Amino acid sequence: MGKYVITGGSRLSGEVPISGAKNAVLPVLAALPLLKEASICNVPFLSDVANTIEILENIGVKITTEGSVIRSETGIVRPVIDNSLSCKMRSSVLFLGSLLSACGEAEISYPGGCALGARPVDMHIWAMKMLGAKINTDDNVIRCEAKRLKGANLHLPIQSVGVTENIILASAMAEGTTIIDNAAREPEICNLCDFLNMCGADITGHGTKRIKIKGVSELHPCSVAIIPDRIEAATYMIMAAATGGELFIKNVNTDHMRVICAMLRKTGCIIKEYNKTIYIEAPQRIYSIPYISTAPYPYFPTDVQPQIMALMSTAQGQSVIKENIFSGRYKHGDELNKMGADITIKDNRTFITTGVRSLVGANVNAWDLRGGAALIIAGLCAEGITVVNNKEYVERGYESPVSKIRNIGGKIRAL
Ligand code: EPZ
C-alpha cells in the first residue's frame, strides 16, 4: 500500500475545482445494464469508478471513456458478479436491483467496502424479496431470481441510501407501482432518479422521504451529468479552516452545502456563496463546535465526521461528536491522538475532542476513505512531517488529491 508524506504549516489559498460525486456516479453506473446505451459526463477518475467499470465490462456492458465522459453499450448481460470484483466496494450491491430487473436474476458475492463497522445487506435482501424475488444467500453469495418484479409498498426501517437506490433500480421497470416510505433524501439519489426519468422512467418524490416509482415497460438511451461531490467540497473547506487559509471552492452545488456552510460559520470562518462557487476564509484559530451529530441528508453527513474531528482537534474549546450512522467510524480518532490530539472515544460512537494548540506530525494509518482524508487535513496543519499510510483508501473517493492540494499551497507527495 502507498503513502502520503505531508509537511504541515502552509496556509492554503487559491482555487479548488470539485469533481463529480463518487456516491452519485456509482449508482448511475449500476443502472447501465437497464439501458441499451447511455453517456455520462463529469465522471470523477477514482478507483471505485474503475472497479465498477471492470464489473460492467465483466457482465457484458461495453464501456468507452474519453476524459470525464463514459459511454456504454449493453450487449447480452451476464448476471453474475465475481467475488474478486464485488468484494472491492460496497456499491457492488446496487447491481442486485439492476441485474434482477434487466435479466430476471442476479448473483453477487457479499460486497466489500470501507470497514465502518457492521455493514449488513439485510435490508437490500428484504427489499428484493418484497419486490417478488426469490433469494438464496448460501456461502456468502446472494443469488436472486424473479420472472418479473412486482411493485410494492416498502417502509424502510433505516433511511438507507443504498437500499433506496436498489429499490429504485429494481422497480423502474417492475409491474405496477412501488412506494418507498422513509426513503433517504441524498442529492446523489436525485441524480440517479433524474437520470432514469430522462431515460423514460416515472419516478416522483425523490429528495423527500416518500418516493413513488411507476414501473415502465422500457427505458431509452440518454445522457446525464454527475452532480458535484459535496463531500469532497466539504473536505477542502475544512482544509482551509484547519490551516487558517482562504479558498474558492469551484463547480459546487451550493444547495447541497447548506449544513456544511452553517457548521463552518460556527467556527468563525467567513463563507460567501456565489453561483457555483463557495469562498471560505478562516481565522487564525477556529472556535470549536460544542456538539456535532451525524444524520441522513439534509443533516450533518457521516462522510464528513472524520474530517470535522480533525478540525476540532486544534479548535479553541471542546467538541462532542456523535456518530449515528456507522458503528465503526472511529479509528481515525486513535490516529489523530498519535498526532497529539486530545480525543476521548466513548462507545465507538461518541468522541470528546478538546482542542490543542497544534498537532505534531507522526506516522499514521488510514483505515478508510474519509478517515484518510481526516489525516491529510491533520498533517497539513500539524508541525513537522506526517506520513499517512494506505493512501489507496483516499484514492477511492478523491480525484487527484495530491495535485489539488499542491495547487493551493499544501506540501504533500505520494510514495
Ligand atoms: C452510502 O453507503 C454511501 N456510499 C456512504 O459513503 C455513506 O456513508 C452512506 O451512504 C450514508 O450516507 C455510497 O453511496 C456508495 P446506508 P450505504 O445504507 O448505502 C445500515 C463514503 O465514504 N444498513 O445509507 O452503504 C448501515 O449499516 C461512503 O463515501 C443496514 O443495517 O449506507 C448503516 O448503519 C462510506 N442494512 C445505515 O444503514 C442494510 O441492508 C445507513 O447505511 C443496509 C444498510
Short mmCIF file of N, CA, C and O and ligand atoms in Angstrom, two decimals, residues 22-24 26-27 48 90-91 93-94 114 116-125 158-165 184 186 188 230-231 295-297 301-303 324-327 329 349 368-370 396-397, ligand 1:
data_model
loop_
_atom_site.label_atom_id
_atom_site.label_comp_id
_atom_site.label_asym_id
_atom_site.label_seq_id
_atom_site.Cartn_x
_atom_site.Cartn_y
_atom_site.Cartn_z
N LYS A 22 -18.56 10.80 -6.19
CA LYS A 22 -18.39 9.33 -6.17
C LYS A 22 -19.74 8.65 -5.90
O LYS A 22 -20.13 7.72 -6.59
N ASN A 23 -20.46 9.15 -4.90
CA ASN A 23 -21.67 8.46 -4.47
C ASN A 23 -22.87 8.73 -5.37
O ASN A 23 -23.95 8.18 -5.13
N ALA A 24 -22.63 9.57 -6.41
CA ALA A 24 -23.67 9.75 -7.44
C ALA A 24 -23.33 8.90 -8.66
O ALA A 24 -24.20 8.25 -9.25
N LEU A 26 -21.62 6.10 -8.87
CA LEU A 26 -21.67 4.65 -8.69
C LEU A 26 -23.08 4.08 -8.92
O LEU A 26 -23.23 3.10 -9.67
N PRO A 27 -24.15 4.68 -8.36
CA PRO A 27 -25.48 4.13 -8.68
C PRO A 27 -25.87 4.36 -10.14
O PRO A 27 -26.57 3.53 -10.74
N ASP A 48 -12.84 3.50 -7.25
CA ASP A 48 -14.18 2.88 -7.19
C ASP A 48 -14.87 2.91 -8.55
O ASP A 48 -15.62 2.00 -8.91
N ARG A 90 -18.52 -1.48 -1.53
CA ARG A 90 -19.87 -1.65 -1.02
C ARG A 90 -20.91 -1.51 -2.13
O ARG A 90 -21.90 -2.22 -2.17
N SER A 91 -20.65 -0.60 -3.08
CA SER A 91 -21.72 -0.24 -4.02
C SER A 91 -21.98 -1.34 -5.04
O SER A 91 -22.92 -1.26 -5.82
N VAL A 93 -23.32 -3.93 -4.40
CA VAL A 93 -24.64 -4.47 -4.02
C VAL A 93 -25.76 -3.83 -4.85
O VAL A 93 -26.85 -4.39 -5.02
N LEU A 94 -25.48 -2.65 -5.42
CA LEU A 94 -26.51 -1.97 -6.21
C LEU A 94 -26.83 -2.70 -7.50
O LEU A 94 -27.87 -2.47 -8.13
N CYS A 114 -15.42 0.13 2.69
CA CYS A 114 -14.72 0.64 3.88
C CYS A 114 -15.24 -0.05 5.14
O CYS A 114 -16.43 -0.26 5.31
N LEU A 116 -16.47 0.20 8.26
CA LEU A 116 -17.07 1.22 9.13
C LEU A 116 -17.92 0.56 10.20
O LEU A 116 -18.87 1.15 10.70
N GLY A 117 -17.56 -0.67 10.54
CA GLY A 117 -18.37 -1.44 11.46
C GLY A 117 -19.27 -2.35 10.63
O GLY A 117 -19.06 -2.56 9.44
N ALA A 118 -20.32 -2.84 11.28
CA ALA A 118 -21.22 -3.78 10.58
C ALA A 118 -21.80 -3.08 9.36
O ALA A 118 -22.23 -1.92 9.45
N ARG A 119 -21.73 -3.72 8.20
CA ARG A 119 -22.38 -3.15 7.03
C ARG A 119 -23.24 -4.23 6.40
O ARG A 119 -22.97 -4.75 5.34
N PRO A 120 -24.32 -4.59 7.10
CA PRO A 120 -25.18 -5.69 6.61
C PRO A 120 -25.88 -5.30 5.31
O PRO A 120 -25.94 -4.13 4.95
N VAL A 121 -26.38 -6.30 4.64
CA VAL A 121 -27.17 -6.06 3.42
C VAL A 121 -28.57 -6.65 3.60
O VAL A 121 -29.29 -6.85 2.62
N ASP A 122 -28.95 -6.83 4.87
CA ASP A 122 -30.25 -7.44 5.15
C ASP A 122 -31.42 -6.67 4.53
O ASP A 122 -32.37 -7.27 3.99
N MET A 123 -31.35 -5.34 4.57
CA MET A 123 -32.46 -4.56 4.02
C MET A 123 -32.50 -4.63 2.49
O MET A 123 -33.56 -4.59 1.88
N HIS A 124 -31.31 -4.76 1.88
CA HIS A 124 -31.28 -4.93 0.42
C HIS A 124 -32.01 -6.22 0.05
O HIS A 124 -32.83 -6.25 -0.86
N ILE A 125 -31.68 -7.27 0.79
CA ILE A 125 -32.29 -8.59 0.51
C ILE A 125 -33.79 -8.55 0.78
O ILE A 125 -34.61 -8.99 -0.03
N ILE A 158 -34.58 1.95 8.31
CA ILE A 158 -33.47 2.92 8.42
C ILE A 158 -33.43 3.67 7.08
O ILE A 158 -33.63 3.06 6.03
N GLN A 159 -33.15 4.97 7.13
CA GLN A 159 -33.10 5.76 5.89
C GLN A 159 -31.82 5.39 5.15
O GLN A 159 -30.83 6.13 5.15
N SER A 160 -31.79 4.24 4.51
CA SER A 160 -30.59 3.75 3.84
C SER A 160 -30.47 4.31 2.43
O SER A 160 -31.39 4.17 1.62
N VAL A 161 -29.29 4.89 2.13
CA VAL A 161 -29.04 5.42 0.78
C VAL A 161 -29.03 4.27 -0.22
O VAL A 161 -29.77 4.29 -1.22
N GLY A 162 -28.23 3.26 0.05
CA GLY A 162 -28.09 2.16 -0.91
C GLY A 162 -29.37 1.39 -1.12
O GLY A 162 -29.70 1.00 -2.25
N VAL A 163 -30.12 1.15 -0.05
CA VAL A 163 -31.37 0.39 -0.19
C VAL A 163 -32.37 1.19 -1.01
O VAL A 163 -33.05 0.66 -1.89
N THR A 164 -32.45 2.52 -0.73
CA THR A 164 -33.33 3.38 -1.54
C THR A 164 -32.96 3.26 -3.02
O THR A 164 -33.82 3.07 -3.89
N GLU A 165 -31.66 3.33 -3.31
CA GLU A 165 -31.20 3.25 -4.71
C GLU A 165 -31.48 1.89 -5.33
O GLU A 165 -31.92 1.79 -6.48
N ALA A 184 -34.25 7.56 1.81
CA ALA A 184 -33.14 8.50 2.00
C ALA A 184 -33.32 9.66 1.01
O ALA A 184 -33.94 9.47 -0.05
N GLU A 186 -30.71 11.89 -0.06
CA GLU A 186 -29.44 12.43 -0.55
C GLU A 186 -29.53 12.95 -1.98
O GLU A 186 -30.22 12.34 -2.81
N GLU A 188 -27.49 12.57 -4.27
CA GLU A 188 -26.96 11.54 -5.18
C GLU A 188 -28.10 10.62 -5.64
O GLU A 188 -28.10 10.12 -6.77
N ARG A 230 -20.29 16.86 -2.95
CA ARG A 230 -20.45 17.73 -1.78
C ARG A 230 -19.52 17.32 -0.63
O ARG A 230 -19.12 18.14 0.20
N ILE A 231 -19.12 16.02 -0.62
CA ILE A 231 -18.24 15.56 0.46
C ILE A 231 -16.80 16.00 0.17
O ILE A 231 -16.07 16.44 1.06
N ALA A 295 -26.28 12.55 10.76
CA ALA A 295 -27.63 12.04 10.43
C ALA A 295 -27.78 12.03 8.92
O ALA A 295 -26.97 12.66 8.21
N PRO A 296 -28.80 11.34 8.40
CA PRO A 296 -29.01 11.33 6.94
C PRO A 296 -29.27 12.74 6.40
O PRO A 296 -29.66 13.63 7.16
N TYR A 297 -29.03 12.93 5.12
CA TYR A 297 -29.27 14.22 4.46
C TYR A 297 -30.71 14.68 4.72
O TYR A 297 -31.61 13.85 4.75
N PRO A 301 -23.49 15.19 7.45
CA PRO A 301 -23.21 13.87 6.89
C PRO A 301 -22.14 13.07 7.63
O PRO A 301 -21.09 13.61 8.00
N THR A 302 -22.38 11.80 7.79
CA THR A 302 -21.38 10.92 8.41
C THR A 302 -20.08 10.94 7.61
O THR A 302 -19.00 10.79 8.20
N ASP A 303 -20.15 11.21 6.32
CA ASP A 303 -18.95 11.19 5.47
C ASP A 303 -18.06 12.40 5.69
O ASP A 303 -16.98 12.48 5.09
N ASN A 324 -24.00 8.70 14.38
CA ASN A 324 -25.26 7.96 14.50
C ASN A 324 -25.51 6.97 13.37
O ASN A 324 -26.51 6.26 13.38
N ILE A 325 -24.64 6.95 12.36
CA ILE A 325 -24.89 6.09 11.19
C ILE A 325 -24.11 4.78 11.27
O ILE A 325 -24.67 3.70 11.13
N PHE A 326 -22.82 4.87 11.47
CA PHE A 326 -21.98 3.66 11.45
C PHE A 326 -21.39 3.37 12.83
O PHE A 326 -20.95 4.27 13.53
N SER A 327 -21.34 2.07 13.14
CA SER A 327 -20.83 1.66 14.47
C SER A 327 -19.31 1.62 14.51
O SER A 327 -18.72 1.53 15.57
N ARG A 329 -17.02 3.86 12.77
CA ARG A 329 -16.35 5.01 12.11
C ARG A 329 -15.60 5.83 13.16
O ARG A 329 -15.95 6.96 13.46
N ARG A 349 -19.00 5.56 19.33
CA ARG A 349 -19.89 6.46 18.58
C ARG A 349 -19.87 7.87 19.11
O ARG A 349 -20.44 8.78 18.51
N ASP A 368 -9.86 3.94 6.35
CA ASP A 368 -10.97 4.02 5.40
C ASP A 368 -10.85 5.35 4.66
O ASP A 368 -10.00 6.18 4.97
N LEU A 369 -11.72 5.53 3.71
CA LEU A 369 -11.63 6.68 2.80
C LEU A 369 -11.66 8.03 3.51
O LEU A 369 -10.76 8.86 3.39
N ARG A 370 -12.66 8.28 4.33
CA ARG A 370 -12.81 9.60 4.94
C ARG A 370 -11.87 9.74 6.15
O ARG A 370 -11.44 10.85 6.45
N ARG A 396 -9.93 6.06 -3.41
CA ARG A 396 -11.24 5.51 -3.77
C ARG A 396 -12.25 6.63 -4.00
O ARG A 396 -13.19 6.48 -4.77
N GLY A 397 -12.04 7.76 -3.26
CA GLY A 397 -13.10 8.76 -3.29
C GLY A 397 -12.67 10.18 -3.58
O GLY A 397 -13.50 11.09 -3.58
C1 EPZ B 1 -23.84 5.21 1.30
O1 EPZ B 1 -23.47 3.96 1.83
C2 EPZ B 1 -22.54 5.89 0.89
N1 EPZ B 1 -21.85 5.09 -0.12
C3 EPZ B 1 -21.64 6.05 2.12
O2 EPZ B 1 -20.48 6.75 1.72
C4 EPZ B 1 -22.39 6.88 3.16
O3 EPZ B 1 -21.60 6.98 4.33
C5 EPZ B 1 -23.73 6.20 3.50
O4 EPZ B 1 -24.50 6.01 2.29
C6 EPZ B 1 -24.55 7.03 4.46
O5 EPZ B 1 -24.77 8.30 3.93
C7 EPZ B 1 -22.27 5.17 -1.40
O6 EPZ B 1 -23.21 5.87 -1.73
C8 EPZ B 1 -21.52 4.34 -2.39
P1 EPZ B 1 -26.57 3.21 4.15
P2 EPZ B 1 -24.60 2.83 2.14
O7 EPZ B 1 -27.22 2.00 3.62
O8 EPZ B 1 -25.70 2.96 1.17
C9 EPZ B 1 -27.40 0.30 7.77
C10 EPZ B 1 -18.18 7.23 1.63
O9 EPZ B 1 -17.32 7.48 2.48
N2 EPZ B 1 -27.85 -0.73 6.83
O10 EPZ B 1 -27.24 4.55 3.98
O11 EPZ B 1 -23.92 1.53 2.29
C11 EPZ B 1 -25.91 0.59 7.66
O12 EPZ B 1 -25.15 -0.36 8.37
C12 EPZ B 1 -19.19 6.12 1.87
O13 EPZ B 1 -18.33 7.86 0.54
C13 EPZ B 1 -28.36 -1.92 7.35
O14 EPZ B 1 -28.44 -2.11 8.55
O15 EPZ B 1 -25.10 3.31 3.58
C14 EPZ B 1 -25.80 1.98 8.25
O16 EPZ B 1 -25.74 1.87 9.66
C15 EPZ B 1 -18.98 5.46 3.22
N3 EPZ B 1 -28.78 -2.88 6.48
C16 EPZ B 1 -27.13 2.62 7.85
O17 EPZ B 1 -27.99 1.56 7.42
C17 EPZ B 1 -28.72 -2.73 5.12
O18 EPZ B 1 -29.11 -3.63 4.37
C18 EPZ B 1 -27.02 3.61 6.69
O19 EPZ B 1 -26.25 2.98 5.70
C19 EPZ B 1 -28.19 -1.51 4.61
C20 EPZ B 1 -27.77 -0.53 5.49
#
